[in-house]
Tab-separated table of C-alpha atoms in Angstrom:
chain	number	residue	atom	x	y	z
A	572	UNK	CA	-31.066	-23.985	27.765
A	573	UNK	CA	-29.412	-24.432	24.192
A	574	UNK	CA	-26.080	-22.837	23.876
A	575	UNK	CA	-26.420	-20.279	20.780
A	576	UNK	CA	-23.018	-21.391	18.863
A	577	UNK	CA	-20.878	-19.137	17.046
A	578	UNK	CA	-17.814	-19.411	15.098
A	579	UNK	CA	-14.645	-17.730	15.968
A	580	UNK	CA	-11.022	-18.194	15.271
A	581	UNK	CA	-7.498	-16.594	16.469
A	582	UNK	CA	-4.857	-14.900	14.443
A	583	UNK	CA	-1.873	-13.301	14.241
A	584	UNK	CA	0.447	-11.152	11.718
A	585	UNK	CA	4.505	-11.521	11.972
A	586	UNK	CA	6.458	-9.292	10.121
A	587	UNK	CA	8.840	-11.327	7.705
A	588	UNK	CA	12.126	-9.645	6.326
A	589	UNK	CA	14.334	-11.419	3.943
A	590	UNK	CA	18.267	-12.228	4.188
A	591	UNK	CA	19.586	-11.654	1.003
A	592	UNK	CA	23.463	-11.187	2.371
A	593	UNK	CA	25.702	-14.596	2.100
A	594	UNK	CA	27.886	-13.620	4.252
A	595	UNK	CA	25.257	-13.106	7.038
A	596	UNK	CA	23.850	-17.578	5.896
A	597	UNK	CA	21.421	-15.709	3.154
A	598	UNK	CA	20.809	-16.141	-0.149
A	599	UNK	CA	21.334	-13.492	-3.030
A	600	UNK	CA	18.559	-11.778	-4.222
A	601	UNK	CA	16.041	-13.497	-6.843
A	602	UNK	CA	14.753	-12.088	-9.927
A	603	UNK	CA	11.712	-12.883	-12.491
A	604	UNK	CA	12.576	-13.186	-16.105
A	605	UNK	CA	11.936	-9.542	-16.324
A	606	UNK	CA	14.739	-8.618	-13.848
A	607	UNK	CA	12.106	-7.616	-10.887
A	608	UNK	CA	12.538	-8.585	-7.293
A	609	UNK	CA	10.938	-12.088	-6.341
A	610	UNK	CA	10.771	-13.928	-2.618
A	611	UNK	CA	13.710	-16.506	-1.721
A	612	UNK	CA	12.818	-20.178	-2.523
A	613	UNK	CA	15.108	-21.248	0.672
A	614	UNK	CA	14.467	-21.081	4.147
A	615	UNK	CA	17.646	-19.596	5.302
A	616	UNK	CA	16.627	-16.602	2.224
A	617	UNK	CA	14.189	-15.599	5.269
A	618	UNK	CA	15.375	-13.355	8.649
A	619	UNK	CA	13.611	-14.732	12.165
A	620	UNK	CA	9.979	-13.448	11.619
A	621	UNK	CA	8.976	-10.770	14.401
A	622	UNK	CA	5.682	-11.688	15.945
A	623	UNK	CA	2.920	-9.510	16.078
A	624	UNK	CA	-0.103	-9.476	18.745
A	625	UNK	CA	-2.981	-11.775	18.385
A	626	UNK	CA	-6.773	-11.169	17.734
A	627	UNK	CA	-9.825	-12.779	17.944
A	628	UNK	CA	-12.236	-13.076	14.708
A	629	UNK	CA	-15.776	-13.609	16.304
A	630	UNK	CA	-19.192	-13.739	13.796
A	631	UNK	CA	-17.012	-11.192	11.786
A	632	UNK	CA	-16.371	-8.954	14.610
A	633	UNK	CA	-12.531	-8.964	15.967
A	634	UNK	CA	-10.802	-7.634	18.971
A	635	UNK	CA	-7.508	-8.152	20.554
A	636	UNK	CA	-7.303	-11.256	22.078
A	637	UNK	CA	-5.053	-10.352	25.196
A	638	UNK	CA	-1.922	-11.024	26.640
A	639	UNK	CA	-2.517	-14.588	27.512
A	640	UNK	CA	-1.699	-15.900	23.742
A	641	UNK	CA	1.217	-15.053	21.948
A	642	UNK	CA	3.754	-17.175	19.183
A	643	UNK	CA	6.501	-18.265	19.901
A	644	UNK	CA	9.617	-20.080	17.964
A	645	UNK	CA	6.836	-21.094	15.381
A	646	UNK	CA	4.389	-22.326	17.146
A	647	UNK	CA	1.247	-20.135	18.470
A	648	UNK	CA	0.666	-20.628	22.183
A	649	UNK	CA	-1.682	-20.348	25.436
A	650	UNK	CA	0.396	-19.033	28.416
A	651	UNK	CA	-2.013	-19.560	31.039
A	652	UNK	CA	-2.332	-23.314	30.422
A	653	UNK	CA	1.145	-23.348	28.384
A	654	UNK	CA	-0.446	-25.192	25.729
A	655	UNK	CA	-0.231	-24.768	22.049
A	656	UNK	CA	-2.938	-23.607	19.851
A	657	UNK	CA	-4.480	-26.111	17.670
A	658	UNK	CA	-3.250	-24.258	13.783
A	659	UNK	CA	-5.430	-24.049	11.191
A	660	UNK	CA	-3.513	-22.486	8.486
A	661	UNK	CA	-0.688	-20.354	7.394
A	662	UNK	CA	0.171	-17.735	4.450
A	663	UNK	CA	3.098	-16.153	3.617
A	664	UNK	CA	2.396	-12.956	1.513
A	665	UNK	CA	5.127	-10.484	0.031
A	666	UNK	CA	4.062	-7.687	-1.874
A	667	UNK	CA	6.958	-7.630	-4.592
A	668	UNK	CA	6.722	-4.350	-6.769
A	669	UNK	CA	4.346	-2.241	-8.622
A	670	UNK	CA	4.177	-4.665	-11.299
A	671	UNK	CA	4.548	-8.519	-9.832
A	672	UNK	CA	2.497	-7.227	-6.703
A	673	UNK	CA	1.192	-9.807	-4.315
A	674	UNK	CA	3.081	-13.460	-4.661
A	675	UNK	CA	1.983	-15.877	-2.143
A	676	UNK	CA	1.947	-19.181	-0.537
A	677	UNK	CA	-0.423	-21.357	1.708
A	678	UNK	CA	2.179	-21.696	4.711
A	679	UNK	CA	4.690	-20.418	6.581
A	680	UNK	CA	7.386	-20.419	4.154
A	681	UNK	CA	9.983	-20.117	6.478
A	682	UNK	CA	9.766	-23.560	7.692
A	683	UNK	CA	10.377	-24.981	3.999
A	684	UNK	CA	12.976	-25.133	0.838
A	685	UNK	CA	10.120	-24.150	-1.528
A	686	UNK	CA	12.762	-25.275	-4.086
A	687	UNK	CA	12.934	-28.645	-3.584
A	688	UNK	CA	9.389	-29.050	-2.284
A	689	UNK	CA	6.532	-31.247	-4.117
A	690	UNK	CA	3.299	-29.314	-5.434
A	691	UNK	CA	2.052	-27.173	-3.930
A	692	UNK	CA	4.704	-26.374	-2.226
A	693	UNK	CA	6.892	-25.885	-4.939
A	694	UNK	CA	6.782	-22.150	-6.018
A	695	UNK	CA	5.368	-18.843	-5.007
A	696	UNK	CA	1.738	-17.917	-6.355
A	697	UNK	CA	-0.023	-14.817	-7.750
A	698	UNK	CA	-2.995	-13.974	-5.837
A	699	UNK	CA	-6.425	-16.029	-7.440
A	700	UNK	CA	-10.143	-16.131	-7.410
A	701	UNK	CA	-13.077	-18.301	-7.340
A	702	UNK	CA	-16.404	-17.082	-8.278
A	703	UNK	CA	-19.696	-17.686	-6.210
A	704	UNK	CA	-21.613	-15.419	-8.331
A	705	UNK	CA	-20.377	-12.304	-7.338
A	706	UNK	CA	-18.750	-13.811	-4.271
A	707	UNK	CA	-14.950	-13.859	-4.623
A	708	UNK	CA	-12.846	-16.674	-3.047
A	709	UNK	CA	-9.253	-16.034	-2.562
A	710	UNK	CA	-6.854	-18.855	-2.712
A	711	UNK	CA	-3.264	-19.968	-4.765
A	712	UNK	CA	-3.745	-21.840	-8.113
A	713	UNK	CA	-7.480	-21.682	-8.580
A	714	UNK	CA	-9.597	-20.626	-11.639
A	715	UNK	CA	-9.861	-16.523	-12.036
A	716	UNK	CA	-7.132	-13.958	-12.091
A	717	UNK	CA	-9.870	-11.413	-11.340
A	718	UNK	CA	-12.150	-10.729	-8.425
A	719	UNK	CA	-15.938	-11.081	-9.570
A	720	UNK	CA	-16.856	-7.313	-9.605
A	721	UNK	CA	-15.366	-3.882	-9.643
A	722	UNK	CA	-17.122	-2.248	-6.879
A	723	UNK	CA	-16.531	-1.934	-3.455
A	724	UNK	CA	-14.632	-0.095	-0.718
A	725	UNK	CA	-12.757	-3.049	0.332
A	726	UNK	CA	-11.134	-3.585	-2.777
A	727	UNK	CA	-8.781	-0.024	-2.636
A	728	UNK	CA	-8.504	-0.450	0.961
A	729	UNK	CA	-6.775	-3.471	0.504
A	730	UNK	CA	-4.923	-2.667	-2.639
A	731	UNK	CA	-6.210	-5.071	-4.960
A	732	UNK	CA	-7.260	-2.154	-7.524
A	733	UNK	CA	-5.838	-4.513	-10.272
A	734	UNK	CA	-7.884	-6.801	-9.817
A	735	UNK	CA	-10.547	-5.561	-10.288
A	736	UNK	CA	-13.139	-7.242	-12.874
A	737	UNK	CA	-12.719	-5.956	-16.667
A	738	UNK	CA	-16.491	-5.838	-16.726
A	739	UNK	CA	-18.597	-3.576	-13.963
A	740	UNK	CA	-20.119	-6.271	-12.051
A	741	UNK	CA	-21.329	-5.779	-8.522
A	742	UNK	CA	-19.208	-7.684	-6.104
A	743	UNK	CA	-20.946	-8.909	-2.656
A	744	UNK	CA	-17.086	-9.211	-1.129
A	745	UNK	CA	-14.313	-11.562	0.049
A	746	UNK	CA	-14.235	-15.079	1.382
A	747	UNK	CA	-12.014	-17.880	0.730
A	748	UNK	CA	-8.675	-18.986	2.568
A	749	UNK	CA	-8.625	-16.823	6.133
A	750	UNK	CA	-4.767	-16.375	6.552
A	751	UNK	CA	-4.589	-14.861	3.237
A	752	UNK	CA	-7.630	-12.352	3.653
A	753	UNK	CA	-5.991	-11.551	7.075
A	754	UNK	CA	-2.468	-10.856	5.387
A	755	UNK	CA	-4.048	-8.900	3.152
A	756	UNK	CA	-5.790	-6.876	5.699
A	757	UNK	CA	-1.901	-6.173	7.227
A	758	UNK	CA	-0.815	-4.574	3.784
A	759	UNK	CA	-3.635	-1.812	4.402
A	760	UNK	CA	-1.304	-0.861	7.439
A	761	UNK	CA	2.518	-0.547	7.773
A	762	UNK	CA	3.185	-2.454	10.928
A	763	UNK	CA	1.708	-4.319	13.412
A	764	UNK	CA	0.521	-1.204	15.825
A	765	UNK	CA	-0.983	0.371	13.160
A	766	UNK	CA	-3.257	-2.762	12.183
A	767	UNK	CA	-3.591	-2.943	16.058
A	768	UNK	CA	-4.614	0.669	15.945
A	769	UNK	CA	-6.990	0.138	12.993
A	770	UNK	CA	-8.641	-3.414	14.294
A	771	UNK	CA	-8.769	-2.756	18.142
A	772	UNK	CA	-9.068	1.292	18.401
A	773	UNK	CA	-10.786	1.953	14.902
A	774	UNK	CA	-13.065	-1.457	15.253
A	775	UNK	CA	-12.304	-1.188	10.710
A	776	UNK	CA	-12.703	-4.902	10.705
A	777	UNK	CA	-16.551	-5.332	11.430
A	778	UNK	CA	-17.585	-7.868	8.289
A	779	UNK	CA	-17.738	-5.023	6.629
A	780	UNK	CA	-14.351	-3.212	6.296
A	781	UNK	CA	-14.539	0.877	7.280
A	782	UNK	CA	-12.616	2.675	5.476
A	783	UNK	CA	-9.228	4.067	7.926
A	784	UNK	CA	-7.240	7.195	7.465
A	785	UNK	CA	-4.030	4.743	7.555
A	786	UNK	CA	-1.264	4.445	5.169
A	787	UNK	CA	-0.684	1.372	3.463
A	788	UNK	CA	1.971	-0.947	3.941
A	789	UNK	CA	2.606	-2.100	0.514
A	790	UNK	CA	6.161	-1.295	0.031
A	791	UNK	CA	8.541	-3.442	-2.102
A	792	UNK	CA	9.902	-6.658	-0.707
A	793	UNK	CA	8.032	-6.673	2.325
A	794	UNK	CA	6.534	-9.852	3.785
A	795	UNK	CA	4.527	-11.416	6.511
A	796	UNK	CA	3.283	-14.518	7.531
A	797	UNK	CA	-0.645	-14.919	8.666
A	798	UNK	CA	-1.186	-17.606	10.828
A	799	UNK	CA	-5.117	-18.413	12.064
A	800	UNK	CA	-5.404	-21.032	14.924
A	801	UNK	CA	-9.057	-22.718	16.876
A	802	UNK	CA	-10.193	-20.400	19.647
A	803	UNK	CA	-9.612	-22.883	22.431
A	804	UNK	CA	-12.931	-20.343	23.757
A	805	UNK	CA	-14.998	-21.819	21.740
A	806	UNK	CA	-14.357	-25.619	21.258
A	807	UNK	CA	-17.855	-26.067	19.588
A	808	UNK	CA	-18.091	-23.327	17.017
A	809	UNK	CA	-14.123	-23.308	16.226
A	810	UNK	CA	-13.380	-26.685	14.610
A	811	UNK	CA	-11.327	-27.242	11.716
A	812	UNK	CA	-14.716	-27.909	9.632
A	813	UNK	CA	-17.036	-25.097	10.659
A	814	UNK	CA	-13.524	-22.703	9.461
A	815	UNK	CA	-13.520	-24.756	6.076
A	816	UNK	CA	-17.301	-24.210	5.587
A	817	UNK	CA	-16.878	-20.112	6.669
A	818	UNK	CA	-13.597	-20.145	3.975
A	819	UNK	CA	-15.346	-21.741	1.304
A	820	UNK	CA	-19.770	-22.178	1.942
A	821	UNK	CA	-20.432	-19.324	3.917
A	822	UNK	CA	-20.532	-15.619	2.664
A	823	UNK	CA	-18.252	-12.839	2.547
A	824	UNK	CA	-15.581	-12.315	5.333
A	825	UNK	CA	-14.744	-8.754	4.403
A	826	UNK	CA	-17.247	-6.663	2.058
């Protein structure tokens, strides 16, 4: 009998708080040419990250992945064979202010001097779009500053109000790089058992994203770092390529 395959990957959310005191091995704070509050461009600008549960993203559905996987000192792991997960991708994501909002980058920027790194490594991004029709792709240094349409539940819920289209296109949702939809999905909640409350209790997260009576975790200077890693579950469906065609062939993650 033929196996019906699925895709499915694993994530997780840790909590990443800056060390802006040189007498404590940070770095002073950094600010934009309009004197507002921007992430450190040096590793040791960065506290130890606090890690957060993880979950499993199945067909669109997710869950809480149990107790036997975890990260730890970096690296995500399976306890009950104490093997590492096979990682996928990372973002870091601060929301900044009212005004610079979301800056991001496409790894764990804790494990890098962003200052003397080559491209793309090199500096913190705004958050950016690709169009698919009305399809929006999210990714660093790609083509639109807006999302492809104005409508749509998800787009409050996950505080990206502006950027919103100028023009009132419909928008079929969100798809593009994983960690950075699933970062954005932690800045709807303030901490990690709240998003555990929302994913897990709530079931918000069901390709479509339910609206949640939870308040938002946008506050200034706060950070985290999204990691996704292959099920190990699901060796056929969760391959590096079949997450590359549901980031950037497939259709919306979150609508």
């Amino acid at each position: 009998m033929a196996h019906q395959h699925y895709t499915s990957f694993l994530f997780n959310v840790n909590e990443l708080h800056v060390n802006e005191d040189p007498e404590n091995g940070g770095r002073p704070p950094r600010v934009n040419e309009n004197g507002r509050w921007v992430p450190p461009i040096y590793r040791d600008g960065f506290l130890p990250q606090t890690p957060g549960r993880m979950f499993r993203w199945t067909n669109g559905y997710v869950e809480y992945a149990g107790t036997d996987y975890g990260w730890l000192n970096g690296q995500g792991f399976a306890y009950l064979n104490d093997e590492m997960l096979q990682h996928y991708g990372s973002t870091t994501l601060f929301w900044c202010n009212e005004f610079t909002q979301f800056q991001m980058m496409e790894a764990d920027a804790t494990t890098i001097d962003i200052a003397t790194s080559d491209f793309p490594y090199n500096r913190w991004y705004p958050l950016t779009f690709r169009y698919e029709r009305t399809l929006s792709r999210v990714s660093s240094s790609v083509e639109e500053q807006y999302l492809a349409g104005r409508d749509g539940t998800w787009i409050a819920q996950l505080g990206l109000q502006t950027y919103r289209h100028r023009s009132n296109h419909p928008t079929e949702g969100l798809a593009g790089n994983l960690a950075t939809i699933v970062a954005l999905v932690a800045f709807s909640c303030t901490d990690e058992d709240t998003l555990y409350d929302v994913l897990v209790n709530n079931l918000a997260w069901r390709g479509q994203l339910r609206i949640y009576d939870a308040e938002h975790g946008r506050c200034p200077e706060r950070g985290v770092v999204s990691n996704i890693y292959l099920d190990p579950e699901n060796p056929h469906g969760s391959t590096y390529d079949a997450l590359r065609r549901l980031e950037w062939m497939d259709g919306p993650i979150i609508y």
